[in-house]
PDB file of N, CA and C in Angstrom:
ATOM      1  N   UNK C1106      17.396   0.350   3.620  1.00 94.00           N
ATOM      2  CA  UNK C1106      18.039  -0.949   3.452  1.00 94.00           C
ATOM      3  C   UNK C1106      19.081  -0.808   2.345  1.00 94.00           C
ATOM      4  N   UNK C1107      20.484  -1.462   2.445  1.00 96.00           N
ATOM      5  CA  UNK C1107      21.196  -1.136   1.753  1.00 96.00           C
ATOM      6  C   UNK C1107      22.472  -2.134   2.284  1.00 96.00           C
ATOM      7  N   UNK C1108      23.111  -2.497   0.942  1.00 97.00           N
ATOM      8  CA  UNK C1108      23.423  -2.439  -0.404  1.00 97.00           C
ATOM      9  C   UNK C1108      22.193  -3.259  -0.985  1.00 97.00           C
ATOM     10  N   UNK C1109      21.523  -2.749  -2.134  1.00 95.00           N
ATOM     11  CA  UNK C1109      20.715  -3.335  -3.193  1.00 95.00           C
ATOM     12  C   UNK C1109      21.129  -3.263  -4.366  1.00 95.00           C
ATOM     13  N   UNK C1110      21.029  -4.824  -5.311  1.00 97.00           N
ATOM     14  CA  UNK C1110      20.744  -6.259  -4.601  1.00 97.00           C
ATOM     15  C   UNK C1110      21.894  -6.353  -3.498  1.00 97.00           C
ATOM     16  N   UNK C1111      21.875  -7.044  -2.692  1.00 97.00           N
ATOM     17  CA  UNK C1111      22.761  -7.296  -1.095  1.00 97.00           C
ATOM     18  C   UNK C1111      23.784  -8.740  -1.332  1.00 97.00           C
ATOM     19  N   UNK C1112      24.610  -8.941  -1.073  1.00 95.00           N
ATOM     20  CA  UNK C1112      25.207 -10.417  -1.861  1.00 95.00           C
ATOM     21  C   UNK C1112      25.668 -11.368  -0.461  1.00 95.00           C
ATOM     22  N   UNK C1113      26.462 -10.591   0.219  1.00 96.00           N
ATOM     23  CA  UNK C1113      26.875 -11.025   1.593  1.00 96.00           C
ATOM     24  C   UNK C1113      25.643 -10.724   3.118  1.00 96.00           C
ATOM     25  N   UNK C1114      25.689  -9.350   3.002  1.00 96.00           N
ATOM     26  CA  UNK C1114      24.775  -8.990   3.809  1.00 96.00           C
ATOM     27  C   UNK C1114      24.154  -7.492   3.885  1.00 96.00           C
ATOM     28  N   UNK C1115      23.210  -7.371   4.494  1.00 96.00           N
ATOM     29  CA  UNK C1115      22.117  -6.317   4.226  1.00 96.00           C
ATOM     30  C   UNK C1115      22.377  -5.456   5.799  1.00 96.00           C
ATOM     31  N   UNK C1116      21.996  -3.878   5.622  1.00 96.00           N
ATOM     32  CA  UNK C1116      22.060  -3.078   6.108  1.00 96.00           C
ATOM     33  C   UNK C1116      21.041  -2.878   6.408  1.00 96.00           C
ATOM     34  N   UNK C1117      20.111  -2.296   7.605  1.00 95.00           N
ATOM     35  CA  UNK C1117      18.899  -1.769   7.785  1.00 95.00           C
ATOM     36  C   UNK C1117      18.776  -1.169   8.693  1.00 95.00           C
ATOM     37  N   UNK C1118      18.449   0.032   8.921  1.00 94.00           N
ATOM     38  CA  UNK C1118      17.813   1.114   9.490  1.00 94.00           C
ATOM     39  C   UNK C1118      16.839   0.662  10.449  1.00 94.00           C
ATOM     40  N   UNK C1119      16.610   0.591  11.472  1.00 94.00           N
ATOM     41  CA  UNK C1119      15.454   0.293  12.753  1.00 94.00           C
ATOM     42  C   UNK C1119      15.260   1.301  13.678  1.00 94.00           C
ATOM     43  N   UNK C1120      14.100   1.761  14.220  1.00 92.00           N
ATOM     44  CA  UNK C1120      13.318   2.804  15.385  1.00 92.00           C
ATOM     45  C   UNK C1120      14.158   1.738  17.092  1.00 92.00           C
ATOM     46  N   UNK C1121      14.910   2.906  17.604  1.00 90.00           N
ATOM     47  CA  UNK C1121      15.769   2.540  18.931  1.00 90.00           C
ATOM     48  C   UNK C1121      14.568   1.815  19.608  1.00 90.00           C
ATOM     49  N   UNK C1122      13.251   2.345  19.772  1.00 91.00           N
ATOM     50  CA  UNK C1122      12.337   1.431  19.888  1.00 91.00           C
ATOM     51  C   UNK C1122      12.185   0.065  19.840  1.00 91.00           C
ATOM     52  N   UNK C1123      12.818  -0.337  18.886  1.00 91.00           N
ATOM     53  CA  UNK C1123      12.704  -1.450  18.727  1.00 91.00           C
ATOM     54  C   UNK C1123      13.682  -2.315  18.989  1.00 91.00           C
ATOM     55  N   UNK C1124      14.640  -1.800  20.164  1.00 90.00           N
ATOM     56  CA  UNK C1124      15.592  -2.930  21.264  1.00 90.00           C
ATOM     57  C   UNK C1124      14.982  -4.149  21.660  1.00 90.00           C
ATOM     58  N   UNK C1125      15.467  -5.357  21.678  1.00 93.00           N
ATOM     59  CA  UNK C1125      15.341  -6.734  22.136  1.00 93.00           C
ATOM     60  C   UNK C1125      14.623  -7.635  20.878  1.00 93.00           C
ATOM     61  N   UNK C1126      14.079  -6.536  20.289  1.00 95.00           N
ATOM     62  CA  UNK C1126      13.179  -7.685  19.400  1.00 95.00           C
ATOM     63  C   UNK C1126      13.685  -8.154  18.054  1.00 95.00           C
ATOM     64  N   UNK C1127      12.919  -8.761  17.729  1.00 96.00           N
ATOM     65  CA  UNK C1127      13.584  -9.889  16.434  1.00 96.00           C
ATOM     66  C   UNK C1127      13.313  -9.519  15.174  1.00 96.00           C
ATOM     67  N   UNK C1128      14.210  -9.294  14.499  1.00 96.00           N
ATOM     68  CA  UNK C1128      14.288  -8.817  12.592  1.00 96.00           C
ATOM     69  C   UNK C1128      14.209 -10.241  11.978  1.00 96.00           C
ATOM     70  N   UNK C1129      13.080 -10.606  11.174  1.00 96.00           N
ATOM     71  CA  UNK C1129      12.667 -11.738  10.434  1.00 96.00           C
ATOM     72  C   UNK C1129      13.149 -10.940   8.796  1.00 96.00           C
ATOM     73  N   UNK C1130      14.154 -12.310   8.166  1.00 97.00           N
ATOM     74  CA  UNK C1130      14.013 -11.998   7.130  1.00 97.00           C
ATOM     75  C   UNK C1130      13.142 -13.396   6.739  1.00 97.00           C
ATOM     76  N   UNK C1131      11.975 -12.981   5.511  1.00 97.00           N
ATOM     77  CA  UNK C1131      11.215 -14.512   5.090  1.00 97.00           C
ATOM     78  C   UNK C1131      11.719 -13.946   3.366  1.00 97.00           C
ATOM     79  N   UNK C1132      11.145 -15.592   2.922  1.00 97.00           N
ATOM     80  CA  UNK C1132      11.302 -15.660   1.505  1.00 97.00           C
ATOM     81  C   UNK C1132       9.614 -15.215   1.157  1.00 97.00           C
ATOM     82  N   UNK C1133       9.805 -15.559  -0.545  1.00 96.00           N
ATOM     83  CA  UNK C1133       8.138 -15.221  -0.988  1.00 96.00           C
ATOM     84  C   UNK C1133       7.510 -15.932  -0.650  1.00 96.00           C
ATOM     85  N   UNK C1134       7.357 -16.981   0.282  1.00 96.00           N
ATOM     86  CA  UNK C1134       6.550 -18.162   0.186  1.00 96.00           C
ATOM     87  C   UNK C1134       6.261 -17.993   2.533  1.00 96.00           C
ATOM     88  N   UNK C1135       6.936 -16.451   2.796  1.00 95.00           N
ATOM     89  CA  UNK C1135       6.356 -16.295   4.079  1.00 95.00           C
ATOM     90  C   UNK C1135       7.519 -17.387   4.762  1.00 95.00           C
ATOM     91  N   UNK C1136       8.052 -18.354   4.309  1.00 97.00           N
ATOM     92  CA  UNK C1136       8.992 -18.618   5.365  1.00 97.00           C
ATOM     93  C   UNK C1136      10.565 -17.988   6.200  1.00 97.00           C
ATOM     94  N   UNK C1137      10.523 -18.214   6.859  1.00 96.00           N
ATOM     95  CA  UNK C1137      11.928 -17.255   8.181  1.00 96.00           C
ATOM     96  C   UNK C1137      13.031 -18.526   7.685  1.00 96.00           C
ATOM     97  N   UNK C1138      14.093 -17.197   6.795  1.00 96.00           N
ATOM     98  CA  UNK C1138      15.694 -17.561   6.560  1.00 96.00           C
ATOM     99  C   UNK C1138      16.378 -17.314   7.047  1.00 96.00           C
ATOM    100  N   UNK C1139      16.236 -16.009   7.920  1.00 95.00           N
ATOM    101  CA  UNK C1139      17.036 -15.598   8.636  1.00 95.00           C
ATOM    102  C   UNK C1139      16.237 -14.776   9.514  1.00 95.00           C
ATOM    103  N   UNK C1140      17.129 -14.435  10.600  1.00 94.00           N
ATOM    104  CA  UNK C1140      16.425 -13.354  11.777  1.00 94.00           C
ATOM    105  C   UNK C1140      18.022 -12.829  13.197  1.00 94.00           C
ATOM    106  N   UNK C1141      17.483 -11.324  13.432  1.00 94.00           N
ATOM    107  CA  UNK C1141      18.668 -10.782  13.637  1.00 94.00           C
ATOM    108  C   UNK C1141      17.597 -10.363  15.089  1.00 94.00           C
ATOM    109  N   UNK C1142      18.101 -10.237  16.412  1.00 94.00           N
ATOM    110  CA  UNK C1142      18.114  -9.272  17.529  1.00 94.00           C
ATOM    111  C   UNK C1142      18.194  -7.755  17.266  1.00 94.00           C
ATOM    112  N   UNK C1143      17.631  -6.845  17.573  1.00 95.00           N
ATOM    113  CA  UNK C1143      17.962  -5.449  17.574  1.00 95.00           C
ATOM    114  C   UNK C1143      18.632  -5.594  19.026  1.00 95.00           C
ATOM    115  N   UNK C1144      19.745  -4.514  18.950  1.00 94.00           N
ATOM    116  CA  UNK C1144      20.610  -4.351  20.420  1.00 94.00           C
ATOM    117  C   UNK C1144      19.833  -3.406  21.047  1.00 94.00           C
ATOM    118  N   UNK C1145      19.922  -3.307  22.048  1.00 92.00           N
ATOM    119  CA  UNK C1145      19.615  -1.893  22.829  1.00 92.00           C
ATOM    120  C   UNK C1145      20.012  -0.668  22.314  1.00 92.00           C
ATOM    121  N   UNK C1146      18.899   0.211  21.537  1.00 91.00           N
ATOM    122  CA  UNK C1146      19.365   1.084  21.864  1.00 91.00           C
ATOM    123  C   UNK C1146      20.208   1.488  19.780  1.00 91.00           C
ATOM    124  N   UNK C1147      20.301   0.360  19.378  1.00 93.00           N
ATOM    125  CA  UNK C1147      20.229   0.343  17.903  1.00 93.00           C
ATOM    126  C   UNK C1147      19.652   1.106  16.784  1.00 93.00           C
ATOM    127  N   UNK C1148      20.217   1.069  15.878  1.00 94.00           N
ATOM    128  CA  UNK C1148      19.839   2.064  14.925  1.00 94.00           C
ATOM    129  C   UNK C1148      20.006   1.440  13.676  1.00 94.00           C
ATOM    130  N   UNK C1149      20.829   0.954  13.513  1.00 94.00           N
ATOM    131  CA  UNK C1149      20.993  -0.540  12.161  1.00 94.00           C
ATOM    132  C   UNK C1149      21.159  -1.806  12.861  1.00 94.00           C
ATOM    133  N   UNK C1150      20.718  -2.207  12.224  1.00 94.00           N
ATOM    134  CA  UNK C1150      20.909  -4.006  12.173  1.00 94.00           C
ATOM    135  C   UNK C1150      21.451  -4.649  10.729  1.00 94.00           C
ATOM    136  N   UNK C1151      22.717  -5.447  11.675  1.00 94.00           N
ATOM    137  CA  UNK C1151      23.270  -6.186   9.866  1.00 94.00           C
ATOM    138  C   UNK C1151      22.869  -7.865  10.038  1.00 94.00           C
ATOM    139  N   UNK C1152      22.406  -7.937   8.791  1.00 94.00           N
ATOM    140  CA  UNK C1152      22.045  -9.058   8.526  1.00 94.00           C
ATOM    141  C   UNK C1152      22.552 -10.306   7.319  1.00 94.00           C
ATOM    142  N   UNK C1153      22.886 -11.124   7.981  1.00 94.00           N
ATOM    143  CA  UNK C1153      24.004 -12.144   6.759  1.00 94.00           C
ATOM    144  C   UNK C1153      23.021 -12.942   6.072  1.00 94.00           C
ATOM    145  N   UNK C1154      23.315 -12.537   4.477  1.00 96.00           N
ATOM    146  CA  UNK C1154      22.057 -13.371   3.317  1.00 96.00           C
ATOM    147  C   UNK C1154      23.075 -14.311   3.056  1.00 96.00           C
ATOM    148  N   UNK C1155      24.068 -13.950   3.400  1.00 95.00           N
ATOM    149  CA  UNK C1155      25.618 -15.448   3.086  1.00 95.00           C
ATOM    150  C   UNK C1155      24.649 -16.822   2.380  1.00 95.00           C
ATOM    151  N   UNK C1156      24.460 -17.532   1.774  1.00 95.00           N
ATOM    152  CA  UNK C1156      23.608 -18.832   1.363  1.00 95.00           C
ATOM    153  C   UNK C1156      22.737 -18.790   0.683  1.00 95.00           C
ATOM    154  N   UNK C1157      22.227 -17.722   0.908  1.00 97.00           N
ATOM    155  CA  UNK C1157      20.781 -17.633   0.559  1.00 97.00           C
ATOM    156  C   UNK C1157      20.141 -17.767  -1.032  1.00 97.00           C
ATOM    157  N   UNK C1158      19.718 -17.984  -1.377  1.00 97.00           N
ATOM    158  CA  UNK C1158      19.332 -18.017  -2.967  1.00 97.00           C
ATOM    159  C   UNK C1158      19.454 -16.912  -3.747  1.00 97.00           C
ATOM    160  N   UNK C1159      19.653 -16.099  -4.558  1.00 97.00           N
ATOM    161  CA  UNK C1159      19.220 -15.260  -5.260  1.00 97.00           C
ATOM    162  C   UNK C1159      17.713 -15.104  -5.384  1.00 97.00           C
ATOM    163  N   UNK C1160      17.398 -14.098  -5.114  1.00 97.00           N
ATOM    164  CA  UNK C1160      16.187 -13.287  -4.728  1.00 97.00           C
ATOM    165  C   UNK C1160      15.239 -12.386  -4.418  1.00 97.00           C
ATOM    166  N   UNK C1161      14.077 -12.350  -3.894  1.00 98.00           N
ATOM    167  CA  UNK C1161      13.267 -11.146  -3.529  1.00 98.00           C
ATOM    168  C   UNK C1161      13.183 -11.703  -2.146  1.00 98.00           C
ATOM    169  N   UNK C1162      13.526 -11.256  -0.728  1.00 98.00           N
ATOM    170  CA  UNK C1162      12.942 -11.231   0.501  1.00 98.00           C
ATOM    171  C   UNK C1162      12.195 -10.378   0.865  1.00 98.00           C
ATOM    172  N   UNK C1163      11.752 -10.361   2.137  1.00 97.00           N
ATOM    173  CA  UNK C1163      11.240  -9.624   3.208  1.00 97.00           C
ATOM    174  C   UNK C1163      11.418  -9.333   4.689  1.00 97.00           C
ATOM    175  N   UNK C1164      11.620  -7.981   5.168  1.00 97.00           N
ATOM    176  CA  UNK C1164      12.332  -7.883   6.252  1.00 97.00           C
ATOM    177  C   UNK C1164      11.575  -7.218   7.293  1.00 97.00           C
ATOM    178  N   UNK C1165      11.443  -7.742   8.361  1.00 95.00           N
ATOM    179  CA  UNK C1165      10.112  -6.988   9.249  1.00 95.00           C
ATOM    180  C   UNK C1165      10.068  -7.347  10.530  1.00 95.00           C
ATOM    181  N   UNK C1166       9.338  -7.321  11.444  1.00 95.00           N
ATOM    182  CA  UNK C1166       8.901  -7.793  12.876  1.00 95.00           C
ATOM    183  C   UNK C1166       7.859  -8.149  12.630  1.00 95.00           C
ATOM    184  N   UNK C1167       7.740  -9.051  13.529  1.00 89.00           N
ATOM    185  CA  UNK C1167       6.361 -10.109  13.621  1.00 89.00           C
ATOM    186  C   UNK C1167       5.168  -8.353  14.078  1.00 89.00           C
ATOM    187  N   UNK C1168       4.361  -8.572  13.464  1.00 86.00           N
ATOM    188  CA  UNK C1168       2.819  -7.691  12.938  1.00 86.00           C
ATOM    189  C   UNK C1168       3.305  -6.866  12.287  1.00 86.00           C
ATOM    190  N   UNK C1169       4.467  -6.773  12.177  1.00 88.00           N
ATOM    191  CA  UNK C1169       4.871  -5.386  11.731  1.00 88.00           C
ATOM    192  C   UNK C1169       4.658  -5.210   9.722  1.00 88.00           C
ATOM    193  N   UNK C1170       5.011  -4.159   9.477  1.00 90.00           N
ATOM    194  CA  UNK C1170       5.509  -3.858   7.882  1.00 90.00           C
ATOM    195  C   UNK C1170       6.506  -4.505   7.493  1.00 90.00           C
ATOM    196  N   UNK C1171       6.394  -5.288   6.503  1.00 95.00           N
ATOM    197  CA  UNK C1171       8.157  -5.969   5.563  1.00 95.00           C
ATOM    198  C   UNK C1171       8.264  -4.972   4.829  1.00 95.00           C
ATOM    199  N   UNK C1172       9.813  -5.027   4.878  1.00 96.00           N
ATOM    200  CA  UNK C1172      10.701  -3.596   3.578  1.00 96.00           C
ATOM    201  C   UNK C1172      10.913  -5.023   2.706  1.00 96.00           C
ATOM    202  N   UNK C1173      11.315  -4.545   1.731  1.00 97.00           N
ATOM    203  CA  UNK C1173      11.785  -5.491   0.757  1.00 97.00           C
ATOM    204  C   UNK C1173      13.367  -5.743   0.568  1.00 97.00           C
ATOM    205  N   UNK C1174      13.913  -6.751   0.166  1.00 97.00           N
ATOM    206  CA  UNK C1174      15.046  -7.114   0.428  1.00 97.00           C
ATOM    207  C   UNK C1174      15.664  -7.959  -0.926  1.00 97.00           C
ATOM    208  N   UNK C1175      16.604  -7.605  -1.922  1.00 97.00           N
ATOM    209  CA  UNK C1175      17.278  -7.921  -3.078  1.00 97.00           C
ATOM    210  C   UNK C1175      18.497  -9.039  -2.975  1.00 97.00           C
ATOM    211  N   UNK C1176      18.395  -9.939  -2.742  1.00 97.00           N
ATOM    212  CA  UNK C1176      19.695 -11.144  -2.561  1.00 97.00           C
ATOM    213  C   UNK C1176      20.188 -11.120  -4.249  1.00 97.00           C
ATOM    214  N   UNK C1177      21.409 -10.918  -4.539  1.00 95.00           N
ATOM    215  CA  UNK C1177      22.028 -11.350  -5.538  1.00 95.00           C
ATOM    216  C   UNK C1177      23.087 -12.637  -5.390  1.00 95.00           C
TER     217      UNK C1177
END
């Protein structure tokens, strides 16, 4: 994940595996601020923190592992 802290928007690395499905970013409190589609066949996904508070997020698929995520 990258640029950290992220100001506009965040970079992330995803398994091609994981075409069609949905990138949840939540705050500390577990709620969804944002959320991105993986394309077919993908390898990054960009994601716009544009609004967002200054912060600590979390970035993941539903059951999946959250990476952590730096909003400045």
């Amino acid at each position: 994940i990258y640029p950290m802290p992220a100001t506009d928007q965040v970079f992330i690395t995803v398994d091609p595996a994981t075409s069609g499905q949905v990138l949840l970013l939540r705050d500390l409190f577990g709620r969804e601020v944002a959320q991105q589609r993986v394309a077919k066949g993908a390898t990054n996904v960009v994601l716009s923190v544009v609004g967002l508070p200054t912060g600590l997020y979390f970035a993941g698929f539903a059951g999946g592992e959250a990476r952590k995520v730096v909003v400045k």
